[in-house]
Amino acid sequence: MMFRSNSFNINHPSLSGSLSRSKSVPDMGLASFDIRMFIRSKEVSAAEARNAADLILTKTMKDSEWPCDMKAELLDDEQKRWNDRYHNAYGIFRTIDINFTYFDDFGKEAKFFVIYYKNVPIGISMCTPKMDHVPSLLELDYFGLHCGMRNCGYLFMEYMVNKSHELGLNGRLKISPIKGTERFYINMGFAPFNTVLDNAEAKPSKSDNLLYLNPSENSKWHIINGKYKYIGC
């Protein structure tokens, strides 16, 4: 049985284009330029996804460089939030790496996607199409971003929604988020999800820890030039 973790992602209103912690604080997000010029996402092989995870873990998000290295009782609130963000993101990439190492069949039924900033991998998504699910959807098994990248989460999510649309799943997504990260997904239009069906559609339930997005019925998403765009930010 593969080692499993929930999914993590962050979304902040400001942008840092750098991959160093000192330049990833909020005041570095004031530059006015279109992040889409530097961001691209694509479907990759399992081997490419593993290589991306390894690069993030060992090069661009090394545990010796990113966390605030001091006793917990000495950290202020911002530093604690930063460390939480780092450790959650690191955990996703580490989980993917562990699964590839110890389970030969890891991800054989799944699809892998990587988001790049200037050709450097900054995030990974592993997902599984659920064609027999009611409604059919794309389940995000893992969804993680480099802790130093800001304002990129919604771009990667846009890509996943459109991938679901391309697969004939109408953009629908489902995810089980890490505790404390639910706000990102809710801001993007996700709602609690359960297995109670009504007219072949699952209805939200406050008691369920799964989140569900149906962009065709959500005011935060519009189809523009044949592709879903998130307009809620």
Coordinates of C-alpha atoms in Angstrom, one line a residue:
M1 CA 0.0 0.0 0.0
M2 CA 1.5 3.3 -1.0
F3 CA 2.4 6.0 1.4
R4 CA -0.2 8.7 1.0
S5 CA -0.5 12.3 1.9
N6 CA -3.1 15.0 1.2
S7 CA -2.6 17.8 -1.3
F8 CA -1.2 21.2 -0.6
N9 CA -1.1 24.5 -2.4
I10 CA -0.8 28.2 -1.6
N11 CA -2.1 31.3 -3.3
H12 CA -1.1 34.8 -2.3
P13 CA -2.1 38.1 -4.0
S14 CA 1.5 39.1 -4.5
L15 CA 4.2 37.5 -6.7
S16 CA 7.8 36.5 -6.2
G17 CA 9.6 35.3 -9.3
S18 CA 12.7 34.3 -7.3
L19 CA 13.4 30.9 -5.9
S20 CA 15.2 32.2 -2.8
R21 CA 13.4 32.7 0.5
S22 CA 14.8 36.2 1.1
K23 CA 13.0 37.4 -2.1
S24 CA 9.8 35.5 -1.5
V25 CA 8.3 37.7 1.2
P26 CA 5.1 39.8 0.4
D27 CA 6.9 43.0 -0.4
M28 CA 8.6 41.4 -3.4
G29 CA 5.2 41.1 -5.2
L30 CA 4.9 44.6 -6.2
A31 CA 6.4 44.3 -9.7
S32 CA 3.9 44.8 -12.4
F33 CA 4.2 42.1 -15.1
D34 CA 2.2 39.2 -16.4
I35 CA 3.4 36.0 -14.6
R36 CA 1.9 34.0 -17.5
M37 CA 4.9 35.1 -19.6
F38 CA 7.1 33.0 -17.4
I39 CA 4.9 30.1 -16.4
R40 CA 4.0 27.0 -18.3
S41 CA 2.4 23.7 -17.4
K42 CA 2.5 20.4 -19.2
E43 CA 1.7 16.7 -18.9
V44 CA 4.8 14.6 -18.2
S45 CA 5.8 11.0 -17.8
A46 CA 6.1 9.5 -14.3
A47 CA 9.9 9.6 -14.7
E48 CA 9.8 13.3 -15.5
A49 CA 7.5 13.9 -12.5
R50 CA 9.9 12.0 -10.2
N51 CA 12.9 14.0 -11.6
A52 CA 11.0 17.3 -10.9
A53 CA 10.3 16.2 -7.3
D54 CA 13.9 15.3 -6.8
L55 CA 15.1 18.7 -8.2
I56 CA 12.7 20.6 -6.0
L57 CA 13.8 18.6 -2.9
T58 CA 17.5 18.7 -3.5
K59 CA 18.1 22.0 -5.3
T60 CA 15.4 24.7 -5.3
M61 CA 13.7 24.0 -2.0
K62 CA 16.4 22.4 0.1
D63 CA 15.5 21.9 3.8
S64 CA 18.7 23.6 4.9
E65 CA 17.9 26.9 3.2
W66 CA 14.2 27.6 3.3
P67 CA 12.7 27.2 6.9
C68 CA 13.3 29.8 9.5
D69 CA 15.9 28.0 11.6
M70 CA 15.3 28.9 15.2
K71 CA 13.4 27.6 18.2
A72 CA 9.7 27.5 17.7
E73 CA 9.1 29.7 20.7
L74 CA 11.2 32.5 19.1
L75 CA 9.3 32.6 15.9
D76 CA 6.8 35.3 15.2
D77 CA 3.5 34.6 13.5
E78 CA 4.7 35.3 10.0
Q79 CA 7.7 33.0 10.5
K80 CA 5.5 30.3 11.8
R81 CA 3.2 30.6 8.8
W82 CA 6.2 30.5 6.5
N83 CA 7.5 27.3 8.1
D84 CA 4.1 25.7 7.9
R85 CA 3.9 26.6 4.2
Y86 CA 7.4 25.2 3.6
H87 CA 6.9 21.9 5.6
N88 CA 3.5 21.2 4.0
A89 CA 4.9 21.8 0.4
Y90 CA 8.0 19.8 1.2
G91 CA 5.9 17.0 2.5
I92 CA 4.0 16.7 -0.8
F93 CA 7.2 16.4 -2.9
R94 CA 8.8 14.1 -0.3
T95 CA 5.7 11.8 -0.4
I96 CA 5.8 11.6 -4.2
D97 CA 9.5 10.8 -4.0
I98 CA 9.0 8.1 -1.4
N99 CA 6.2 6.4 -3.3
F100 CA 8.3 6.3 -6.5
T101 CA 11.2 4.8 -4.5
Y102 CA 9.3 2.0 -2.7
F103 CA 6.3 1.2 -4.9
D104 CA 7.0 0.0 -8.5
D105 CA 3.3 0.5 -9.5
F106 CA 3.0 4.0 -8.1
G107 CA 1.1 6.3 -10.4
K108 CA 0.6 3.7 -13.2
E109 CA -3.1 4.6 -13.5
A110 CA -2.5 8.3 -12.9
K111 CA -1.5 11.3 -15.0
F112 CA 1.3 13.6 -14.0
F113 CA 1.7 17.4 -14.6
V114 CA 4.5 19.8 -13.8
I115 CA 4.3 23.6 -13.7
Y116 CA 7.5 25.5 -14.6
Y117 CA 8.8 29.0 -13.9
K118 CA 11.5 29.9 -16.5
N119 CA 11.9 26.2 -17.2
V120 CA 12.5 25.3 -13.6
P121 CA 9.9 23.0 -12.1
I122 CA 8.0 24.6 -9.2
G123 CA 5.0 22.3 -8.8
I124 CA 3.6 18.8 -9.4
S125 CA 0.2 17.4 -9.7
M126 CA -0.7 13.7 -9.9
C127 CA -4.3 13.0 -10.7
T128 CA -6.6 10.2 -11.7
P129 CA -9.6 10.4 -14.1
K130 CA -12.7 8.9 -12.4
M131 CA -14.9 8.1 -15.4
D132 CA -17.2 5.8 -13.5
H133 CA -17.7 8.3 -10.7
V134 CA -21.0 10.1 -10.5
P135 CA -20.4 12.7 -11.6
S136 CA -17.3 11.8 -13.6
L137 CA -14.3 14.0 -12.6
L138 CA -10.6 14.4 -12.3
E139 CA -9.3 13.5 -8.8
L140 CA -6.2 15.4 -7.6
D141 CA -4.2 12.9 -5.7
Y142 CA -1.3 15.3 -5.1
F143 CA -1.1 19.0 -5.8
G144 CA 1.9 20.9 -4.5
L145 CA 3.8 24.1 -5.3
H146 CA 7.3 25.4 -4.3
C147 CA 6.7 27.4 -1.1
G148 CA 8.5 30.5 -2.5
M149 CA 6.3 30.9 -5.6
R150 CA 3.3 33.3 -5.2
N151 CA 0.3 33.9 -7.4
C152 CA 1.0 30.7 -9.3
G153 CA -1.5 28.4 -7.6
Y154 CA -4.5 29.6 -9.6
L155 CA -2.6 29.2 -12.9
F156 CA -1.8 25.6 -12.1
M157 CA -5.4 25.0 -11.0
E158 CA -6.7 26.6 -14.3
Y159 CA -4.5 24.2 -16.2
M160 CA -6.0 21.2 -14.2
V161 CA -9.5 22.4 -14.8
N162 CA -8.9 22.6 -18.5
K163 CA -7.2 19.2 -18.5
S164 CA -10.4 17.8 -16.9
H165 CA -12.4 19.6 -19.6
E166 CA -10.2 18.1 -22.4
L167 CA -10.7 14.6 -20.9
G168 CA -14.5 15.0 -21.3
L169 CA -15.0 15.6 -17.5
N170 CA -16.4 19.1 -17.9
G171 CA -13.6 20.7 -15.8
R172 CA -14.8 18.9 -12.6
L173 CA -12.2 18.3 -9.9
K174 CA -12.1 16.7 -6.5
I175 CA -9.4 17.0 -3.8
S176 CA -8.7 16.2 -0.2
P177 CA -6.7 19.2 1.1
I178 CA -4.3 19.3 4.0
K179 CA -5.9 20.9 7.1
G180 CA -5.4 24.6 7.0
T181 CA -5.2 24.9 3.2
E182 CA -8.9 24.7 2.5
R183 CA -9.3 28.4 2.1
F184 CA -7.2 28.4 -1.1
Y185 CA -9.6 25.9 -2.7
I186 CA -12.7 27.5 -1.4
N187 CA -11.6 30.8 -2.8
M188 CA -11.2 29.1 -6.2
G189 CA -14.8 27.8 -6.1
F190 CA -14.4 24.4 -4.5
A191 CA -17.1 23.3 -2.1
P192 CA -17.5 20.4 0.4
F193 CA -18.4 17.2 -1.3
N194 CA -20.2 14.0 -0.3
T195 CA -21.5 10.9 -2.0
V196 CA -25.2 11.8 -1.6
L197 CA -26.5 12.1 -5.2
D198 CA -29.4 14.2 -6.4
N199 CA -30.2 14.2 -10.1
A200 CA -26.8 12.6 -10.8
E201 CA -24.9 15.4 -9.1
A202 CA -23.1 15.1 -5.7
K203 CA -24.2 17.8 -3.3
P204 CA -22.1 19.7 -0.8
S205 CA -21.9 18.5 2.8
K206 CA -20.3 20.4 5.7
S207 CA -19.3 17.0 7.3
D208 CA -17.2 15.9 4.4
N209 CA -13.5 16.6 4.1
L210 CA -13.4 16.3 0.3
L211 CA -13.7 19.4 -1.9
Y212 CA -15.4 19.5 -5.3
L213 CA -15.3 22.0 -8.1
N214 CA -17.7 22.3 -11.0
P215 CA -16.6 25.3 -12.9
S216 CA -19.6 25.3 -15.3
E217 CA -21.8 26.1 -12.3
N218 CA -19.5 28.5 -10.5
S219 CA -19.4 32.3 -11.0
K220 CA -15.6 32.4 -10.3
W221 CA -15.0 30.5 -13.6
H222 CA -15.8 31.6 -17.2
I223 CA -15.1 30.0 -20.5
I224 CA -13.0 32.4 -22.6
N225 CA -11.8 31.4 -26.1
G226 CA -12.8 27.8 -25.4
K227 CA -10.9 27.5 -22.1
Y228 CA -11.9 27.9 -18.5
K229 CA -10.4 31.0 -16.8
Y230 CA -10.5 31.8 -13.1
I231 CA -11.8 35.3 -12.6
G232 CA -12.3 35.2 -8.8
C233 CA -9.0 36.7 -7.9

